[in-house]
Coordinates of C-alpha atoms in Angstrom, one line a residue:
X16 CA 35.1 138.9 104.1
X17 CA 35.8 135.4 103.9
X18 CA 38.0 134.1 106.6
X19 CA 37.9 130.5 106.3
X20 CA 41.1 128.9 104.7
X21 CA 40.0 127.6 101.0
X22 CA 39.8 124.1 100.3
X23 CA 39.6 122.4 96.7
X24 CA 37.2 120.0 95.8
X25 CA 37.9 116.8 97.4
X26 CA 38.8 113.8 95.2
X27 CA 39.1 110.1 96.1
X28 CA 42.6 109.6 97.1
X29 CA 44.6 107.1 95.5
X30 CA 46.0 103.8 96.7
X31 CA 49.4 104.5 98.6
X32 CA 52.3 103.1 96.3
X33 CA 56.3 103.4 97.2
X34 CA 58.2 106.6 96.0
X35 CA 61.1 106.3 94.0
X36 CA 64.5 107.2 96.0
X37 CA 66.5 109.8 94.7
X38 CA 70.3 109.6 93.8
X39 CA 70.8 112.7 91.7
X40 CA 72.2 115.7 94.0
X41 CA 72.8 113.0 96.9
X42 CA 76.6 113.5 96.6
X43 CA 76.6 117.3 95.5
X44 CA 79.1 119.8 97.2
X45 CA 77.4 122.5 98.6
X46 CA 78.5 125.8 100.3
X47 CA 79.9 125.7 103.9
X48 CA 77.9 127.0 106.7
X49 CA 78.7 130.4 107.8
X50 CA 80.1 129.3 111.1
X51 CA 81.7 126.4 110.2
X52 CA 85.0 127.6 111.6
X53 CA 83.4 127.7 115.1
X54 CA 82.6 123.9 115.6
X55 CA 86.1 123.0 113.5
X56 CA 88.3 125.3 116.1
X57 CA 86.4 124.8 118.7
X58 CA 86.9 120.9 118.7
X59 CA 90.7 121.3 118.2
X60 CA 90.8 123.4 121.3
X61 CA 88.8 121.2 123.3
X62 CA 90.4 118.1 122.3
X63 CA 94.4 118.9 122.1
X64 CA 95.2 120.1 125.7
X65 CA 93.9 116.7 127.5
X66 CA 95.2 114.5 124.9
X67 CA 98.7 116.2 124.9
X68 CA 99.0 116.2 128.6
X69 CA 97.9 112.4 128.5
X70 CA 100.8 111.6 125.7
X71 CA 103.1 113.6 128.3
X72 CA 102.2 111.3 131.0
X73 CA 102.4 108.2 128.9
X74 CA 98.9 107.1 129.2
X75 CA 97.2 107.6 126.0
X76 CA 95.3 104.6 126.2
X77 CA 93.0 107.0 128.4
X78 CA 92.4 109.5 125.7
X79 CA 89.4 107.7 124.4
X80 CA 87.4 108.8 127.9
X81 CA 88.9 112.6 127.9
X82 CA 87.8 112.9 123.8
X83 CA 84.3 111.4 125.1
X84 CA 83.9 114.8 127.2
X85 CA 86.0 117.1 124.5
X86 CA 83.5 116.5 121.8
X87 CA 80.9 118.2 123.4
X88 CA 82.5 121.2 122.1
X89 CA 80.7 120.6 118.6
X90 CA 77.3 121.7 119.8
X91 CA 75.1 124.5 120.2
X92 CA 77.3 126.8 118.3
X93 CA 73.9 128.7 116.9
X94 CA 72.6 129.5 120.4
X95 CA 73.0 132.6 122.3
X96 CA 75.4 132.2 125.0
X97 CA 72.8 132.5 127.9
X98 CA 71.0 129.4 126.0
X99 CA 74.3 127.9 125.0
X100 CA 75.3 127.4 128.7
X101 CA 72.5 125.3 129.3
X102 CA 72.4 123.5 126.3
X103 CA 76.4 122.5 126.7
X104 CA 75.9 121.8 130.1
X105 CA 73.0 118.9 128.9
X106 CA 75.2 117.7 126.5
X107 CA 77.7 117.2 128.8
X108 CA 75.7 115.5 131.1
X109 CA 73.9 113.4 128.5
X110 CA 77.4 112.2 127.2
X111 CA 78.8 111.3 130.5
X112 CA 75.6 109.4 131.7
X113 CA 75.6 107.7 128.5
X114 CA 79.4 106.4 128.9
X115 CA 78.5 105.8 132.1
X116 CA 75.7 103.4 131.3
X117 CA 77.7 101.8 128.9
X118 CA 81.1 101.1 130.9
X119 CA 79.2 99.7 133.7
X120 CA 77.3 97.3 131.1
X121 CA 80.7 96.5 129.9
X122 CA 82.1 95.9 133.5
X123 CA 79.2 93.6 134.5
X124 CA 78.9 91.4 131.4
X125 CA 80.8 90.5 128.3
X126 CA 78.1 88.7 126.0
X127 CA 78.0 90.5 123.0
X128 CA 74.1 90.0 122.6
X129 CA 73.1 91.7 125.9
X130 CA 75.7 94.5 124.9
X131 CA 74.4 95.1 121.2
X132 CA 70.9 95.8 123.0
X133 CA 71.9 97.8 125.6
X134 CA 73.7 99.8 122.4
X135 CA 70.6 100.1 120.6
X136 CA 68.6 101.0 123.4
X137 CA 70.9 103.8 124.4
X138 CA 70.9 104.9 120.6
X139 CA 67.2 105.1 120.6
X140 CA 67.1 107.3 123.8
X141 CA 69.7 109.6 122.8
X142 CA 68.0 110.0 119.2
X143 CA 64.8 111.1 120.5
X144 CA 66.3 113.4 123.2
X145 CA 68.5 114.9 120.8
X146 CA 65.6 115.3 118.3
X147 CA 63.2 116.6 121.2
X148 CA 65.7 119.0 122.5
X149 CA 66.7 120.1 119.2
X150 CA 70.2 120.6 120.0
X151 CA 71.1 120.6 116.3
X152 CA 74.5 118.9 114.8
X153 CA 75.9 116.7 115.3
X154 CA 72.7 115.4 117.1
X155 CA 72.9 111.7 118.5
X156 CA 75.7 110.6 116.4
X157 CA 78.4 111.7 118.6
X158 CA 77.0 110.3 121.7
X159 CA 76.0 106.8 120.1
X160 CA 79.7 106.2 118.9
X161 CA 81.0 107.1 122.3
X162 CA 78.6 105.1 124.1
X163 CA 78.6 101.5 121.6
X164 CA 82.3 101.9 121.4
X165 CA 82.5 102.1 125.0
X166 CA 80.3 98.7 125.7
X167 CA 83.0 96.8 124.2
X168 CA 86.0 98.4 125.8
X169 CA 87.3 95.6 128.8
X170 CA 86.3 97.1 131.9
X171 CA 86.0 96.3 135.2
X172 CA 83.7 98.1 138.0
X173 CA 86.2 99.8 139.9
X174 CA 87.9 101.4 137.1
X175 CA 84.2 103.2 135.6
X176 CA 84.3 106.0 138.2
X177 CA 87.8 107.0 137.3
X178 CA 86.9 106.9 133.5
X179 CA 83.7 108.6 133.8
X180 CA 85.7 111.8 135.9
X181 CA 88.1 112.0 133.0
X182 CA 85.1 112.5 130.4
X183 CA 83.5 115.0 132.9
X184 CA 86.8 117.0 133.8
X185 CA 87.2 117.0 129.5
X186 CA 83.6 117.8 129.1
X187 CA 83.9 120.9 131.4
X188 CA 86.9 121.9 129.7
X189 CA 84.6 121.9 126.5
X190 CA 81.9 123.6 128.0
X191 CA 84.7 126.5 128.7
X192 CA 85.7 126.2 124.9
X193 CA 82.2 126.8 123.8
X194 CA 81.5 129.6 125.8
X195 CA 85.0 131.4 125.7
X196 CA 83.6 133.8 122.5
X197 CA 81.2 135.6 124.6
X198 CA 84.1 137.4 126.1
X199 CA 84.9 139.1 123.1
X200 CA 81.6 138.8 121.2
X201 CA 78.7 138.5 123.7
X202 CA 75.8 139.0 121.5
X203 CA 77.6 137.3 118.5
X204 CA 74.8 134.4 117.9
X205 CA 72.0 136.4 117.5
X206 CA 73.8 138.9 115.3
X207 CA 74.4 136.3 113.0
X208 CA 70.7 134.8 113.0
X209 CA 69.5 138.4 112.5
X210 CA 71.9 138.7 109.5
X211 CA 70.8 135.5 108.2
X212 CA 67.3 136.9 108.1
X213 CA 68.1 140.0 106.5
X214 CA 70.3 138.3 103.5
X215 CA 67.7 135.8 103.1
X216 CA 64.8 137.9 102.8
X217 CA 67.1 140.1 100.2
X218 CA 67.9 137.1 98.2
X219 CA 64.1 136.7 98.2
X220 CA 63.7 140.1 97.2
X221 CA 66.2 139.8 94.2
X222 CA 64.6 136.6 92.9
X223 CA 61.2 138.3 92.7
X224 CA 57.7 137.3 94.6
X225 CA 57.2 134.2 92.7
X226 CA 60.2 132.4 93.7
X227 CA 58.7 129.9 95.7
X228 CA 61.8 128.3 97.5
X229 CA 63.5 131.6 98.4
X230 CA 60.5 133.0 99.7
X231 CA 60.1 129.8 102.1
X232 CA 63.6 130.1 103.0
X233 CA 63.3 133.6 104.2
X234 CA 60.3 133.1 106.4
X235 CA 62.2 130.0 107.7
X236 CA 65.3 132.2 108.6
X237 CA 63.0 135.4 110.3
X238 CA 61.3 133.0 112.0
X239 CA 64.8 131.3 113.3
X240 CA 65.7 134.6 114.0
X241 CA 63.0 135.4 116.5
X242 CA 63.7 131.7 118.1
X243 CA 67.4 132.7 118.8
X244 CA 66.5 136.4 120.1
X245 CA 64.0 134.8 122.3
X246 CA 66.7 132.5 124.0
X247 CA 68.6 135.7 124.9
X248 CA 69.4 136.4 128.5
X249 CA 67.9 139.8 130.6
X250 CA 71.3 141.2 130.2
X251 CA 70.8 141.4 126.3
X252 CA 67.8 143.2 126.7
X253 CA 68.9 146.6 125.1
X254 CA 70.9 144.6 122.0
X255 CA 67.7 142.3 121.6
X256 CA 65.4 145.3 121.0
X257 CA 67.7 146.8 118.4
X258 CA 67.9 143.6 116.3
X259 CA 64.1 143.0 116.9
X260 CA 63.7 146.3 114.8
X261 CA 66.2 144.6 112.2
X262 CA 64.1 141.5 112.2
X263 CA 61.0 143.4 111.8
X264 CA 62.4 145.2 109.1
X265 CA 62.9 141.7 107.3
X266 CA 59.4 140.9 107.9
X267 CA 58.1 144.2 106.5
X268 CA 60.3 143.4 103.0
X269 CA 58.9 139.9 103.0
X270 CA 55.3 141.6 103.2
X271 CA 56.0 144.1 100.4
X272 CA 59.1 142.9 98.5
X273 CA 58.4 145.3 95.5
X274 CA 59.1 148.3 97.9
X275 CA 62.0 146.7 99.5
X276 CA 65.6 147.5 99.1
X277 CA 68.0 144.4 98.8
X278 CA 71.3 146.7 99.0
X279 CA 70.0 148.2 102.4
X280 CA 68.8 144.9 103.9
X281 CA 72.4 143.5 103.0
X282 CA 74.1 146.4 104.1
X283 CA 72.5 146.1 107.9
X284 CA 73.4 142.3 107.6
X285 CA 77.0 143.0 107.1
X286 CA 77.0 146.1 109.8
X287 CA 76.0 143.2 112.4
X288 CA 79.6 141.5 111.8
X289 CA 81.9 142.0 114.7
X290 CA 80.9 144.1 117.9
X291 CA 80.1 147.4 116.4
X292 CA 76.8 149.2 117.3
X293 CA 73.5 147.7 115.9
X294 CA 72.3 149.5 112.8
X295 CA 69.2 151.6 113.0
X296 CA 66.3 149.9 111.1
X297 CA 64.5 152.0 108.5
X298 CA 61.9 154.3 109.9
X299 CA 62.4 153.4 113.3
X300 CA 59.1 153.3 115.5
X301 CA 60.4 153.0 118.9
X302 CA 57.3 152.5 120.9
X303 CA 55.5 150.3 118.5
X304 CA 59.0 147.9 118.3
X305 CA 58.8 147.9 122.0
X306 CA 55.1 146.9 122.1
X307 CA 56.5 144.1 118.9
X308 CA 59.3 143.1 121.5
X309 CA 57.4 142.0 124.5
X310 CA 54.6 140.2 122.5
X311 CA 57.4 138.2 120.9
X312 CA 58.5 136.9 123.9
X313 CA 54.5 135.5 124.2
X314 CA 53.9 134.6 121.0
X315 CA 56.2 131.3 120.5
X316 CA 54.1 128.5 120.8
X317 CA 55.3 126.0 123.8
X318 CA 54.3 122.5 123.2
X319 CA 54.3 119.7 125.9
X320 CA 57.0 117.3 126.4
X321 CA 54.5 114.4 125.3
X322 CA 53.3 116.4 122.0
X323 CA 57.0 117.0 120.7
X324 CA 57.7 113.3 121.8
X325 CA 54.5 111.3 119.9
X326 CA 55.7 112.1 116.3
X327 CA 59.1 110.8 117.3
X328 CA 58.3 107.6 117.8
X329 CA 58.3 105.8 114.6
X330 CA 61.9 107.4 114.7
X331 CA 62.9 106.0 118.2
X332 CA 61.8 102.4 116.7
X333 CA 63.7 102.7 113.8
X334 CA 66.9 103.5 115.5
X335 CA 66.2 100.6 118.0
X336 CA 65.9 98.0 115.8
X337 CA 68.1 99.2 113.2
X338 CA 70.7 99.5 115.3
X339 CA 70.2 96.1 117.3
X340 CA 70.0 93.9 113.8
X341 CA 72.9 95.8 112.8
X342 CA 75.2 94.8 115.3
X343 CA 73.6 91.2 115.5
X344 CA 74.4 90.7 111.7
X345 CA 78.1 92.2 112.4
X346 CA 78.4 89.7 115.1
X347 CA 77.2 86.9 113.0
X348 CA 79.7 87.6 110.2
X349 CA 82.1 87.4 113.1
X350 CA 83.4 91.0 112.9
X351 CA 85.0 92.0 116.1
X352 CA 83.8 95.4 116.4
X353 CA 80.0 95.3 115.9
X354 CA 79.4 98.8 117.9
X355 CA 80.5 100.1 114.3
X356 CA 77.7 98.8 112.1
X357 CA 75.4 99.9 115.2
X358 CA 76.7 103.1 114.9
X359 CA 76.3 103.4 110.9
X360 CA 72.4 102.5 111.4
X361 CA 72.1 105.1 113.9
X362 CA 73.6 107.7 111.7
X363 CA 71.1 107.3 109.2
X364 CA 68.0 108.1 110.5
X365 CA 66.3 111.3 109.4
X366 CA 63.2 113.5 109.6
X367 CA 62.0 110.9 106.7
X368 CA 62.6 108.1 104.6
X369 CA 64.1 109.7 101.8
X370 CA 66.2 111.6 104.0
X371 CA 67.2 108.6 105.4
X372 CA 68.2 107.0 102.0
X373 CA 70.4 110.2 101.2
X374 CA 72.3 110.0 104.3
X375 CA 72.8 106.0 103.8
X376 CA 74.3 107.1 100.4
X377 CA 76.3 109.6 101.7
X378 CA 77.5 107.5 104.5
X379 CA 78.5 104.8 102.6
X380 CA 80.4 106.3 99.9
X381 CA 81.9 108.6 102.9
X382 CA 83.2 105.8 104.7
X383 CA 84.3 103.8 102.1
X384 CA 86.9 106.7 100.9
X385 CA 87.6 107.3 104.4
X386 CA 89.1 104.1 104.9
X387 CA 91.6 104.5 101.9
X388 CA 92.5 108.1 103.4
X389 CA 93.3 106.1 107.0
X390 CA 95.5 103.5 104.8
X391 CA 97.2 106.6 103.8
X392 CA 97.9 108.0 107.0
X393 CA 98.1 105.2 109.1
X394 CA 102.0 105.0 108.7
X395 CA 102.5 108.5 110.0
X396 CA 99.9 108.1 113.1
X397 CA 102.3 104.9 114.0
X398 CA 105.4 106.9 114.2
X399 CA 104.6 107.5 118.1
X400 CA 101.8 108.8 120.4
X401 CA 102.3 112.6 119.3
X402 CA 101.8 111.8 115.8
X403 CA 98.6 109.8 116.7
X404 CA 97.3 112.5 118.7
X405 CA 98.0 115.3 115.8
X406 CA 96.5 113.5 113.0
X407 CA 93.3 112.7 115.1
X408 CA 93.2 116.8 115.6
X409 CA 93.6 117.3 112.1
X410 CA 90.6 114.7 111.4
X411 CA 88.4 116.6 113.7
X412 CA 89.0 119.8 111.9
X413 CA 88.5 118.6 108.7
X414 CA 85.5 117.0 109.6
X415 CA 83.7 120.2 111.0
X416 CA 85.4 122.0 108.1
X417 CA 83.9 119.5 105.2
X418 CA 80.4 118.1 106.6
X419 CA 78.5 121.7 106.0
X420 CA 79.3 121.1 102.3
X421 CA 78.1 117.4 102.1
X422 CA 77.5 114.7 104.7
X423 CA 80.1 112.2 102.7
X424 CA 82.8 114.8 102.6
X425 CA 82.8 115.0 106.6
X426 CA 82.7 111.1 106.6
X427 CA 85.7 111.2 104.9
X428 CA 87.5 112.7 107.8
X429 CA 85.2 110.9 110.6
X430 CA 86.3 107.4 109.6
X431 CA 90.1 107.5 109.9
X432 CA 89.2 109.5 113.2
X433 CA 87.2 106.8 114.3
X434 CA 89.9 104.3 113.1
X435 CA 92.9 106.1 114.7
X436 CA 90.9 106.4 118.0
X437 CA 91.1 102.6 118.4
X438 CA 94.7 102.5 118.6
X439 CA 95.0 104.9 121.6
X440 CA 95.1 101.8 123.8
X441 CA 98.0 100.1 121.6
X442 CA 98.5 99.0 117.8
X443 CA 96.2 97.7 115.7
X444 CA 96.4 95.9 112.6
X445 CA 95.9 98.0 109.6
X446 CA 94.3 95.9 107.3
X447 CA 92.1 94.2 110.0
X448 CA 90.8 97.6 110.9
X449 CA 90.0 98.7 107.3
X450 CA 88.4 95.3 106.6
X451 CA 86.2 95.5 109.8
X452 CA 85.4 99.0 109.0
X453 CA 84.2 98.3 105.5
X454 CA 82.0 95.3 106.3
X455 CA 80.3 96.9 109.3
X456 CA 79.5 100.2 107.0
X457 CA 77.6 98.2 104.7
X458 CA 76.1 95.9 107.2
X459 CA 74.8 98.8 109.0
X460 CA 73.9 100.7 106.0
X461 CA 72.0 97.7 104.3
X462 CA 70.5 96.7 107.7
X463 CA 69.4 100.2 109.1
X464 CA 67.9 101.4 105.9
X465 CA 65.8 98.1 105.8
X466 CA 64.7 98.6 109.4
X467 CA 63.5 102.1 108.1
X468 CA 61.4 100.8 105.4
X469 CA 59.8 98.4 107.6
X470 CA 59.0 101.0 110.4
X471 CA 56.8 103.3 108.4
X472 CA 55.8 106.6 109.8
X473 CA 51.8 106.5 108.8
X474 CA 50.9 109.2 111.3
X475 CA 52.9 111.8 109.1
X476 CA 49.5 112.2 106.9
X477 CA 47.7 113.2 110.1
X478 CA 50.2 115.6 111.4
X479 CA 49.9 117.5 108.0
X480 CA 45.9 117.6 108.3
X481 CA 46.5 119.1 112.0
X482 CA 49.0 121.8 110.8
X483 CA 46.6 122.6 108.0
X484 CA 43.8 123.1 110.9
X485 CA 46.2 124.8 112.8
X486 CA 47.0 127.2 110.4
X487 CA 43.3 127.9 109.5
X488 CA 42.2 128.8 113.1
X489 CA 45.3 131.2 113.8
X490 CA 44.6 132.6 110.2
X491 CA 40.9 133.3 110.8
X492 CA 42.0 134.7 114.6
X493 CA 44.4 137.1 112.6
X494 CA 41.8 137.9 110.1
X495 CA 39.1 138.7 113.1
X496 CA 41.7 141.1 114.8
X497 CA 42.2 142.9 111.2
X498 CA 38.8 143.4 110.4
X499 CA 38.9 145.5 114.0
X500 CA 39.7 148.9 113.8
X501 CA 40.3 149.4 117.6
X502 CA 42.3 145.7 117.6
X503 CA 44.8 145.7 120.4
X504 CA 48.5 146.4 118.8
X505 CA 50.1 143.6 121.0
X506 CA 47.0 141.5 120.1
X507 CA 47.7 141.9 116.5
X508 CA 51.3 141.3 117.0
X509 CA 50.8 137.9 118.9
X510 CA 48.4 136.7 116.2
X511 CA 51.0 137.8 113.4
X512 CA 53.6 135.6 115.0
X513 CA 51.2 132.6 115.9
X514 CA 50.6 132.5 112.3
X515 CA 54.1 132.9 111.2
X516 CA 55.1 129.7 113.3
X517 CA 52.2 127.5 111.6
X518 CA 53.0 128.1 108.5
X519 CA 56.6 127.4 108.9
X520 CA 55.3 124.5 111.0
X521 CA 53.5 123.5 108.3
X522 CA 55.7 123.4 105.6
X523 CA 58.4 121.7 107.5
X524 CA 55.3 119.0 108.4
X525 CA 54.4 118.9 104.6
X526 CA 58.2 117.9 103.7
X527 CA 58.8 115.5 106.3
X528 CA 55.8 113.5 105.3
X529 CA 56.3 114.1 101.2
X530 CA 59.5 112.2 101.9
X531 CA 58.0 109.0 103.6
X532 CA 57.9 105.9 101.5
X533 CA 55.2 104.4 101.5
X534 CA 52.1 107.0 102.7
X535 CA 48.7 107.9 101.1
X536 CA 48.8 111.0 98.9
X537 CA 49.3 114.1 101.0
X538 CA 47.0 117.0 100.4
X539 CA 49.5 119.2 98.2
X540 CA 47.0 121.5 96.9
X541 CA 45.6 122.3 100.4
X542 CA 49.0 123.2 101.9
X543 CA 49.7 125.5 99.0
X544 CA 46.3 127.1 99.2
X545 CA 46.7 127.5 103.2
X546 CA 50.5 129.1 102.7
X547 CA 48.9 131.3 99.9
X548 CA 45.8 132.5 102.3
X549 CA 48.3 132.6 105.3
X550 CA 51.0 134.8 103.4
X551 CA 48.7 137.4 102.3
X552 CA 47.5 137.6 105.6
X553 CA 50.6 138.0 107.2
X554 CA 51.5 140.9 104.6
X555 CA 48.1 142.6 105.2
X556 CA 48.7 142.7 109.3
X557 CA 52.7 143.7 108.7
X558 CA 51.3 146.6 106.5
X559 CA 48.7 147.8 109.1
X560 CA 51.5 147.5 111.8
X561 CA 53.8 149.5 109.6
X562 CA 51.5 152.1 108.7
X563 CA 49.5 152.5 111.9
X564 CA 51.2 155.3 113.1
X565 CA 50.3 158.2 110.5
X566 CA 48.4 156.6 108.0
X567 CA 44.6 156.3 109.8
X568 CA 41.7 154.1 109.3
X569 CA 41.4 154.3 105.5
X570 CA 45.2 152.7 105.2
X571 CA 44.0 150.3 107.8
X572 CA 40.8 149.2 105.7
X573 CA 43.2 148.8 102.8
X574 CA 45.3 146.5 104.5
X575 CA 42.2 144.4 106.1
X576 CA 41.1 144.1 102.5
X577 CA 44.6 142.6 101.7
X578 CA 43.8 139.7 103.8
X579 CA 40.8 138.2 102.0
X580 CA 41.8 135.2 100.1
X581 CA 38.9 136.1 97.4
X582 CA 40.2 139.6 96.6
X583 CA 43.8 139.0 96.9
X584 CA 46.5 140.9 98.2
X585 CA 45.7 144.6 99.2
X586 CA 47.2 147.8 97.9
X587 CA 48.5 148.9 101.4
X588 CA 52.3 148.8 99.9
X589 CA 51.8 151.0 97.2
X590 CA 51.1 150.4 93.8
X591 CA 53.7 147.9 93.2
X592 CA 53.0 146.1 96.2
X593 CA 51.5 143.2 95.3
X594 CA 53.0 140.4 97.7
X595 CA 50.0 137.7 97.4
X596 CA 50.4 136.2 93.7
X597 CA 51.2 132.9 95.1
X598 CA 51.1 130.4 92.2
X599 CA 53.8 127.8 93.0
X600 CA 54.2 125.0 95.4
X601 CA 56.3 126.5 98.4
X602 CA 59.3 124.3 99.4
X603 CA 62.1 125.1 101.3

């Protein structure tokens, strides 16, 4: 049996040339996140009490500091509560730390050139930390906005401890808001992740095995479900085991979509709503499932901190350079709030240039529409402190409700919110606020995107080659275990999880590299062939594990035959179980 990953005949690589940036679909409105209401209601619950208390005390000028801590409630809604507690604590610490650095810098110097440099460095650090920890939306943007805006707030060194304490207290309240749902639905995040995996698998089964995008999305959802389950705490062991069985059901359906029942998968996903009993998987194999669950905890590869930081170097340089230049350009134009340009630049940088371009267009459009919305609501907000706070709460909710549909829609609410926050210390002229915001948006977008074009990610192609090698090695190991009738079931499961993780990483790496503006042609054919072979091997492993309890050696030999890229998929799943007819590029 050939276990090597097939390679096409090497050809001379063409010279790199710039890719065209897309315009179609950049502003298309999509479906909202299935948990959009959680951050939306959480941020309102976190912002309202401290702000209304300050209104009652007549100290709304301090609301900017409490809001810094309250905005931490936007994070980590997709994590199990055991992991969310730590993640939210880290966000609060990062928010308070960034605010403290900014306020100390503001109290020590009023030199705008130095303050912009400090803001750019803070933005780069925040971007890298958020990416390396995979904290998720809203990422570094909120942290950067708070710290960069605080750099230009008049401050004395003696005031810093009190202002930082306000943010810390509000951050603790935000942590409590984020953790409160655990009292009602303690396993909600992992149940949702499992339901997403089941629904994505059902969608793949319904579209047919040849639909590459649905297949890649299903594999990614299953992988995300495993990662979520492995973040659960020890008190969730029984529930986790039950959910693992459902994820295994999804994996079996991915291996043999012709034999799967999408209605059954969707019914199991619906049953995960609420707090009722976790539905049993079809044909449960309790002992085998226990092995799968134990092996899964060891199977997720853990990369060193340095290996995760290395690929982020170009993005860190882009962020520091783009934010610094944007701030200085704003100063040169005489705009009084250069932190808006700095924040605009920081919000642009995504995994590659193509995504950065899309975010640039979305940011500019959203901000320009947002200033018109601000002009319309400014007279209402100027009625008094209470009206101002209520307007901020509405825009906080609207931003989270809309941003999942498209970033520009969320920006329509974020922009007036940012403008209203500037009025906490006192009334600001509406005309000057709008002018400054429009200029800073355009400056930040142009300069920030220009920096992204200059700082290219030339190592992206090398990471694709590394990912291809990793997939090949893990597939070879899996094939060797499949060829051994006496292979340890736990070793088989570990090899399967390693291969699945490598395939998901390969697709993410290839997609990120494909979006770079100036890069040598990627080995797309090798990527597709590696994915085809890897998915056939995964299918064979799932069939062997699924039938091992009662089918004997003949079935196992059939499953092993299905792992060979030379002979195509095996017949272990029945006459209609052809799961390896992969002829399309796999793009999530």
